[in-house]
mmCIF file of the C-alpha atoms, coordinates in Angstrom:
data_MODEL
# 
_entry.id   MODEL 
# 
loop_
_atom_site.group_PDB 
_atom_site.id 
_atom_site.type_symbol 
_atom_site.label_atom_id 
_atom_site.label_alt_id 
_atom_site.label_comp_id 
_atom_site.label_asym_id 
_atom_site.label_entity_id 
_atom_site.label_seq_id 
_atom_site.pdbx_PDB_ins_code 
_atom_site.Cartn_x 
_atom_site.Cartn_y 
_atom_site.Cartn_z 
_atom_site.occupancy 
_atom_site.B_iso_or_equiv 
_atom_site.pdbx_formal_charge 
_atom_site.auth_seq_id 
_atom_site.auth_comp_id 
_atom_site.auth_asym_id 
_atom_site.auth_atom_id 
_atom_site.pdbx_PDB_model_num 
ATOM 1   C CA . MET A 1 1   ? -83.492 134.077 -112.873 1.00 0.00 ? 1   MET A CA 1 
ATOM 2   C CA . SER A 1 2   ? -82.804 135.062 -116.470 1.00 0.00 ? 2   SER A CA 1 
ATOM 3   C CA . ASN A 1 3   ? -79.365 133.354 -116.361 1.00 0.00 ? 3   ASN A CA 1 
ATOM 4   C CA . GLU A 1 4   ? -80.950 130.275 -114.771 1.00 0.00 ? 4   GLU A CA 1 
ATOM 5   C CA . LYS A 1 5   ? -83.589 130.074 -117.530 1.00 0.00 ? 5   LYS A CA 1 
ATOM 6   C CA . THR A 1 6   ? -80.933 130.605 -120.276 1.00 0.00 ? 6   THR A CA 1 
ATOM 7   C CA . ALA A 1 7   ? -78.775 127.825 -118.845 1.00 0.00 ? 7   ALA A CA 1 
ATOM 8   C CA . LYS A 1 8   ? -81.735 125.453 -118.779 1.00 0.00 ? 8   LYS A CA 1 
ATOM 9   C CA . SER A 1 9   ? -82.910 126.341 -122.292 1.00 0.00 ? 9   SER A CA 1 
ATOM 10  C CA . GLY A 1 10  ? -79.611 126.153 -124.166 1.00 0.00 ? 10  GLY A CA 1 
ATOM 11  C CA . THR A 1 11  ? -78.031 127.697 -127.186 1.00 0.00 ? 11  THR A CA 1 
ATOM 12  C CA . VAL A 1 12  ? -79.683 128.050 -130.603 1.00 0.00 ? 12  VAL A CA 1 
ATOM 13  C CA . LEU A 1 13  ? -78.138 128.901 -133.933 1.00 0.00 ? 13  LEU A CA 1 
ATOM 14  C CA . VAL A 1 14  ? -80.704 130.450 -136.322 1.00 0.00 ? 14  VAL A CA 1 
ATOM 15  C CA . VAL A 1 15  ? -79.706 129.992 -139.962 1.00 0.00 ? 15  VAL A CA 1 
ATOM 16  C CA . ASP A 1 16  ? -81.897 131.796 -142.449 1.00 0.00 ? 16  ASP A CA 1 
ATOM 17  C CA . ASP A 1 17  ? -81.235 134.165 -145.338 1.00 0.00 ? 17  ASP A CA 1 
ATOM 18  C CA . ASP A 1 18  ? -84.333 136.151 -144.534 1.00 0.00 ? 18  ASP A CA 1 
ATOM 19  C CA . PRO A 1 19  ? -83.458 138.847 -141.890 1.00 0.00 ? 19  PRO A CA 1 
ATOM 20  C CA . GLU A 1 20  ? -87.123 139.181 -140.798 1.00 0.00 ? 20  GLU A CA 1 
ATOM 21  C CA . ILE A 1 21  ? -87.390 135.480 -140.019 1.00 0.00 ? 21  ILE A CA 1 
ATOM 22  C CA . ARG A 1 22  ? -84.019 135.520 -138.211 1.00 0.00 ? 22  ARG A CA 1 
ATOM 23  C CA . LEU A 1 23  ? -85.243 138.535 -136.125 1.00 0.00 ? 23  LEU A CA 1 
ATOM 24  C CA . LEU A 1 24  ? -88.631 136.948 -135.361 1.00 0.00 ? 24  LEU A CA 1 
ATOM 25  C CA . ALA A 1 25  ? -87.083 133.589 -134.350 1.00 0.00 ? 25  ALA A CA 1 
ATOM 26  C CA . THR A 1 26  ? -84.381 135.317 -132.279 1.00 0.00 ? 26  THR A CA 1 
ATOM 27  C CA . GLU A 1 27  ? -86.911 137.448 -130.361 1.00 0.00 ? 27  GLU A CA 1 
ATOM 28  C CA . ILE A 1 28  ? -89.136 134.440 -129.662 1.00 0.00 ? 28  ILE A CA 1 
ATOM 29  C CA . LEU A 1 29  ? -86.222 132.252 -128.591 1.00 0.00 ? 29  LEU A CA 1 
ATOM 30  C CA . ARG A 1 30  ? -84.583 134.873 -126.367 1.00 0.00 ? 30  ARG A CA 1 
ATOM 31  C CA . ALA A 1 31  ? -87.933 135.502 -124.636 1.00 0.00 ? 31  ALA A CA 1 
ATOM 32  C CA . GLU A 1 32  ? -87.980 131.756 -123.853 1.00 0.00 ? 32  GLU A CA 1 
ATOM 33  C CA . GLY A 1 33  ? -84.536 131.952 -122.284 1.00 0.00 ? 33  GLY A CA 1 
ATOM 34  C CA . TYR A 1 34  ? -82.322 130.707 -125.112 1.00 0.00 ? 34  TYR A CA 1 
ATOM 35  C CA . THR A 1 35  ? -78.969 132.166 -126.029 1.00 0.00 ? 35  THR A CA 1 
ATOM 36  C CA . VAL A 1 36  ? -79.265 132.875 -129.699 1.00 0.00 ? 36  VAL A CA 1 
ATOM 37  C CA . PHE A 1 37  ? -76.689 133.248 -132.522 1.00 0.00 ? 37  PHE A CA 1 
ATOM 38  C CA . GLU A 1 38  ? -77.660 134.150 -136.100 1.00 0.00 ? 38  GLU A CA 1 
ATOM 39  C CA . ALA A 1 39  ? -76.258 133.233 -139.503 1.00 0.00 ? 39  ALA A CA 1 
ATOM 40  C CA . GLU A 1 40  ? -77.536 134.321 -142.845 1.00 0.00 ? 40  GLU A CA 1 
ATOM 41  C CA . ASP A 1 41  ? -75.855 131.620 -144.906 1.00 0.00 ? 41  ASP A CA 1 
ATOM 42  C CA . ALA A 1 42  ? -73.870 128.385 -144.825 1.00 0.00 ? 42  ALA A CA 1 
ATOM 43  C CA . SER A 1 43  ? -70.483 130.106 -144.493 1.00 0.00 ? 43  SER A CA 1 
ATOM 44  C CA . ARG A 1 44  ? -71.511 132.100 -141.407 1.00 0.00 ? 44  ARG A CA 1 
ATOM 45  C CA . CYS A 1 45  ? -73.167 129.015 -139.910 1.00 0.00 ? 45  CYS A CA 1 
ATOM 46  C CA . MET A 1 46  ? -69.967 126.977 -140.234 1.00 0.00 ? 46  MET A CA 1 
ATOM 47  C CA . LYS A 1 47  ? -67.939 129.894 -138.670 1.00 0.00 ? 47  LYS A CA 1 
ATOM 48  C CA . TRP A 1 48  ? -70.365 129.952 -135.678 1.00 0.00 ? 48  TRP A CA 1 
ATOM 49  C CA . LEU A 1 49  ? -69.999 126.178 -135.285 1.00 0.00 ? 49  LEU A CA 1 
ATOM 50  C CA . ASN A 1 50  ? -66.216 126.698 -134.864 1.00 0.00 ? 50  ASN A CA 1 
ATOM 51  C CA . VAL A 1 51  ? -67.001 128.972 -131.875 1.00 0.00 ? 51  VAL A CA 1 
ATOM 52  C CA . VAL A 1 52  ? -70.219 127.673 -130.229 1.00 0.00 ? 52  VAL A CA 1 
ATOM 53  C CA . GLN A 1 53  ? -71.830 124.327 -129.771 1.00 0.00 ? 53  GLN A CA 1 
ATOM 54  C CA . PRO A 1 54  ? -75.549 124.968 -130.031 1.00 0.00 ? 54  PRO A CA 1 
ATOM 55  C CA . SER A 1 55  ? -77.997 122.465 -128.605 1.00 0.00 ? 55  SER A CA 1 
ATOM 56  C CA . LEU A 1 56  ? -80.338 123.415 -131.461 1.00 0.00 ? 56  LEU A CA 1 
ATOM 57  C CA . ILE A 1 57  ? -79.936 124.603 -135.027 1.00 0.00 ? 57  ILE A CA 1 
ATOM 58  C CA . LEU A 1 58  ? -82.909 126.212 -136.673 1.00 0.00 ? 58  LEU A CA 1 
ATOM 59  C CA . LEU A 1 59  ? -82.179 125.750 -140.346 1.00 0.00 ? 59  LEU A CA 1 
ATOM 60  C CA . ASP A 1 60  ? -83.935 127.298 -143.372 1.00 0.00 ? 60  ASP A CA 1 
ATOM 61  C CA . VAL A 1 61  ? -84.248 124.950 -146.314 1.00 0.00 ? 61  VAL A CA 1 
ATOM 62  C CA . ASN A 1 62  ? -84.357 127.478 -149.184 1.00 0.00 ? 62  ASN A CA 1 
ATOM 63  C CA . MET A 1 63  ? -81.211 129.509 -149.096 1.00 0.00 ? 63  MET A CA 1 
ATOM 64  C CA . PRO A 1 64  ? -79.042 130.786 -151.913 1.00 0.00 ? 64  PRO A CA 1 
ATOM 65  C CA . GLU A 1 65  ? -75.704 129.063 -152.700 1.00 0.00 ? 65  GLU A CA 1 
ATOM 66  C CA . VAL A 1 66  ? -76.018 126.183 -150.240 1.00 0.00 ? 66  VAL A CA 1 
ATOM 67  C CA . ASP A 1 67  ? -79.514 124.985 -149.347 1.00 0.00 ? 67  ASP A CA 1 
ATOM 68  C CA . GLY A 1 68  ? -80.422 123.720 -145.913 1.00 0.00 ? 68  GLY A CA 1 
ATOM 69  C CA . TYR A 1 69  ? -80.212 120.075 -146.826 1.00 0.00 ? 69  TYR A CA 1 
ATOM 70  C CA . ARG A 1 70  ? -76.675 120.306 -148.074 1.00 0.00 ? 70  ARG A CA 1 
ATOM 71  C CA . LEU A 1 71  ? -75.734 122.425 -145.053 1.00 0.00 ? 71  LEU A CA 1 
ATOM 72  C CA . CYS A 1 72  ? -77.235 119.910 -142.668 1.00 0.00 ? 72  CYS A CA 1 
ATOM 73  C CA . LYS A 1 73  ? -75.284 117.087 -144.313 1.00 0.00 ? 73  LYS A CA 1 
ATOM 74  C CA . THR A 1 74  ? -72.092 119.159 -144.074 1.00 0.00 ? 74  THR A CA 1 
ATOM 75  C CA . ILE A 1 75  ? -72.725 119.924 -140.383 1.00 0.00 ? 75  ILE A CA 1 
ATOM 76  C CA . ARG A 1 76  ? -73.302 116.240 -139.608 1.00 0.00 ? 76  ARG A CA 1 
ATOM 77  C CA . GLU A 1 77  ? -70.154 115.158 -141.492 1.00 0.00 ? 77  GLU A CA 1 
ATOM 78  C CA . THR A 1 78  ? -67.904 117.967 -140.182 1.00 0.00 ? 78  THR A CA 1 
ATOM 79  C CA . TYR A 1 79  ? -69.063 117.791 -136.572 1.00 0.00 ? 79  TYR A CA 1 
ATOM 80  C CA . PRO A 1 80  ? -70.095 114.138 -136.086 1.00 0.00 ? 80  PRO A CA 1 
ATOM 81  C CA . SER A 1 81  ? -70.025 114.496 -132.235 1.00 0.00 ? 81  SER A CA 1 
ATOM 82  C CA . LEU A 1 82  ? -72.151 117.661 -132.156 1.00 0.00 ? 82  LEU A CA 1 
ATOM 83  C CA . PRO A 1 83  ? -75.386 116.563 -130.473 1.00 0.00 ? 83  PRO A CA 1 
ATOM 84  C CA . ALA A 1 84  ? -77.437 119.507 -131.761 1.00 0.00 ? 84  ALA A CA 1 
ATOM 85  C CA . THR A 1 85  ? -80.991 118.969 -132.757 1.00 0.00 ? 85  THR A CA 1 
ATOM 86  C CA . ILE A 1 86  ? -81.581 120.241 -136.259 1.00 0.00 ? 86  ILE A CA 1 
ATOM 87  C CA . LEU A 1 87  ? -84.970 121.707 -136.863 1.00 0.00 ? 87  LEU A CA 1 
ATOM 88  C CA . PHE A 1 88  ? -85.726 122.535 -140.521 1.00 0.00 ? 88  PHE A CA 1 
ATOM 89  C CA . VAL A 1 89  ? -87.894 125.595 -141.265 1.00 0.00 ? 89  VAL A CA 1 
ATOM 90  C CA . THR A 1 90  ? -89.458 126.017 -144.725 1.00 0.00 ? 90  THR A CA 1 
ATOM 91  C CA . SER A 1 91  ? -92.446 127.298 -146.502 1.00 0.00 ? 91  SER A CA 1 
ATOM 92  C CA . ASN A 1 92  ? -92.849 124.195 -148.641 1.00 0.00 ? 92  ASN A CA 1 
ATOM 93  C CA . LYS A 1 93  ? -93.195 120.991 -146.702 1.00 0.00 ? 93  LYS A CA 1 
ATOM 94  C CA . THR A 1 94  ? -93.875 117.899 -148.797 1.00 0.00 ? 94  THR A CA 1 
ATOM 95  C CA . ALA A 1 95  ? -93.308 114.187 -148.081 1.00 0.00 ? 95  ALA A CA 1 
ATOM 96  C CA . ASP A 1 96  ? -90.103 114.474 -150.150 1.00 0.00 ? 96  ASP A CA 1 
ATOM 97  C CA . ASP A 1 97  ? -88.920 117.348 -147.979 1.00 0.00 ? 97  ASP A CA 1 
ATOM 98  C CA . VAL A 1 98  ? -89.487 115.386 -144.806 1.00 0.00 ? 98  VAL A CA 1 
ATOM 99  C CA . MET A 1 99  ? -87.691 112.334 -146.255 1.00 0.00 ? 99  MET A CA 1 
ATOM 100 C CA . MET A 1 100 ? -84.735 114.460 -147.432 1.00 0.00 ? 100 MET A CA 1 
ATOM 101 C CA . SER A 1 101 ? -84.490 116.214 -144.027 1.00 0.00 ? 101 SER A CA 1 
ATOM 102 C CA . ARG A 1 102 ? -84.184 112.796 -142.269 1.00 0.00 ? 102 ARG A CA 1 
ATOM 103 C CA . LYS A 1 103 ? -81.724 111.510 -144.901 1.00 0.00 ? 103 LYS A CA 1 
ATOM 104 C CA . VAL A 1 104 ? -79.280 114.393 -144.275 1.00 0.00 ? 104 VAL A CA 1 
ATOM 105 C CA . GLY A 1 105 ? -79.580 114.270 -140.461 1.00 0.00 ? 105 GLY A CA 1 
ATOM 106 C CA . GLY A 1 106 ? -82.404 116.618 -139.650 1.00 0.00 ? 106 GLY A CA 1 
ATOM 107 C CA . ASP A 1 107 ? -84.597 115.904 -136.607 1.00 0.00 ? 107 ASP A CA 1 
ATOM 108 C CA . TYR A 1 108 ? -87.807 117.809 -137.198 1.00 0.00 ? 108 TYR A CA 1 
ATOM 109 C CA . PHE A 1 109 ? -89.689 120.038 -139.609 1.00 0.00 ? 109 PHE A CA 1 
ATOM 110 C CA . LEU A 1 110 ? -91.535 123.339 -138.990 1.00 0.00 ? 110 LEU A CA 1 
ATOM 111 C CA . THR A 1 111 ? -93.518 125.128 -141.670 1.00 0.00 ? 111 THR A CA 1 
ATOM 112 C CA . LYS A 1 112 ? -93.305 128.951 -142.253 1.00 0.00 ? 112 LYS A CA 1 
ATOM 113 C CA . PRO A 1 113 ? -94.900 131.125 -141.401 1.00 0.00 ? 113 PRO A CA 1 
ATOM 114 C CA . PHE A 1 114 ? -94.916 130.172 -137.743 1.00 0.00 ? 114 PHE A CA 1 
ATOM 115 C CA . THR A 1 115 ? -96.167 131.719 -134.489 1.00 0.00 ? 115 THR A CA 1 
ATOM 116 C CA . ALA A 1 116 ? -94.243 131.918 -131.291 1.00 0.00 ? 116 ALA A CA 1 
ATOM 117 C CA . ILE A 1 117 ? -96.326 129.030 -129.861 1.00 0.00 ? 117 ILE A CA 1 
ATOM 118 C CA . GLN A 1 118 ? -95.688 126.874 -132.951 1.00 0.00 ? 118 GLN A CA 1 
ATOM 119 C CA . LEU A 1 119 ? -91.891 127.575 -132.849 1.00 0.00 ? 119 LEU A CA 1 
ATOM 120 C CA . VAL A 1 120 ? -91.601 126.740 -129.149 1.00 0.00 ? 120 VAL A CA 1 
ATOM 121 C CA . ALA A 1 121 ? -93.777 123.625 -129.612 1.00 0.00 ? 121 ALA A CA 1 
ATOM 122 C CA . GLY A 1 122 ? -91.756 122.552 -132.621 1.00 0.00 ? 122 GLY A CA 1 
ATOM 123 C CA . ILE A 1 123 ? -88.509 122.934 -130.696 1.00 0.00 ? 123 ILE A CA 1 
ATOM 124 C CA . LYS A 1 124 ? -89.855 120.813 -127.824 1.00 0.00 ? 124 LYS A CA 1 
ATOM 125 C CA . LYS A 1 125 ? -91.015 118.099 -130.179 1.00 0.00 ? 125 LYS A CA 1 
ATOM 126 C CA . ALA A 1 126 ? -87.703 118.138 -132.031 1.00 0.00 ? 126 ALA A CA 1 
ATOM 127 C CA . VAL A 1 127 ? -85.685 117.799 -128.827 1.00 0.00 ? 127 VAL A CA 1 
ATOM 128 C CA . ILE A 1 128 ? -87.929 114.932 -127.610 1.00 0.00 ? 128 ILE A CA 1 
ATOM 129 C CA . MET A 1 129 ? -87.523 113.104 -130.905 1.00 0.00 ? 129 MET A CA 1 
ATOM 130 C CA . LYS A 1 130 ? -83.757 113.615 -130.829 1.00 0.00 ? 130 LYS A CA 1 
ATOM 131 C CA . ARG A 1 131 ? -83.577 112.216 -127.293 1.00 0.00 ? 131 ARG A CA 1 
ATOM 132 C CA . ARG A 1 132 ? -85.593 109.133 -128.382 1.00 0.00 ? 132 ARG A CA 1 
ATOM 133 C CA . GLN A 1 133 ? -83.306 108.616 -131.315 1.00 0.00 ? 133 GLN A CA 1 
ATOM 134 C CA . LEU A 1 134 ? -80.183 108.892 -129.164 1.00 0.00 ? 134 LEU A CA 1 
ATOM 135 C CA . MET A 1 135 ? -81.699 106.408 -126.685 1.00 0.00 ? 135 MET A CA 1 
ATOM 136 C CA . GLY A 1 136 ? -82.403 103.988 -129.493 1.00 0.00 ? 136 GLY A CA 1 
ATOM 137 C CA . GLY A 1 137 ? -86.168 104.374 -129.399 1.00 0.00 ? 137 GLY A CA 1 
# 
């Protein structure tokens, strides 16, 4: 049953420079049946994208060297056919943040700190919004 659930849920790439957030998100997502890969920065994220095609990327905004917005833009430009939903995660969510996330190709926004319920609900909302966007709605 675990393999069946994993196959239904998909693959997630968690990109966050905070090891505690990566661990928390990974534990929550694995419990929900996702296959999870982790990256602590833009460089590792891009290396993973050469190997796996996640259905979802959980992307921190505030990271050293390359922030989440620039990384999202790079992902969308480098892998234009990658259908991954990109869910931004940050502790500071303003109207400007939401606008910037959309501008660079993000699909949804989740505020830190988050609970397991909020993360799972945020993923479901992000996936629904992505589907609507792909269907032209």
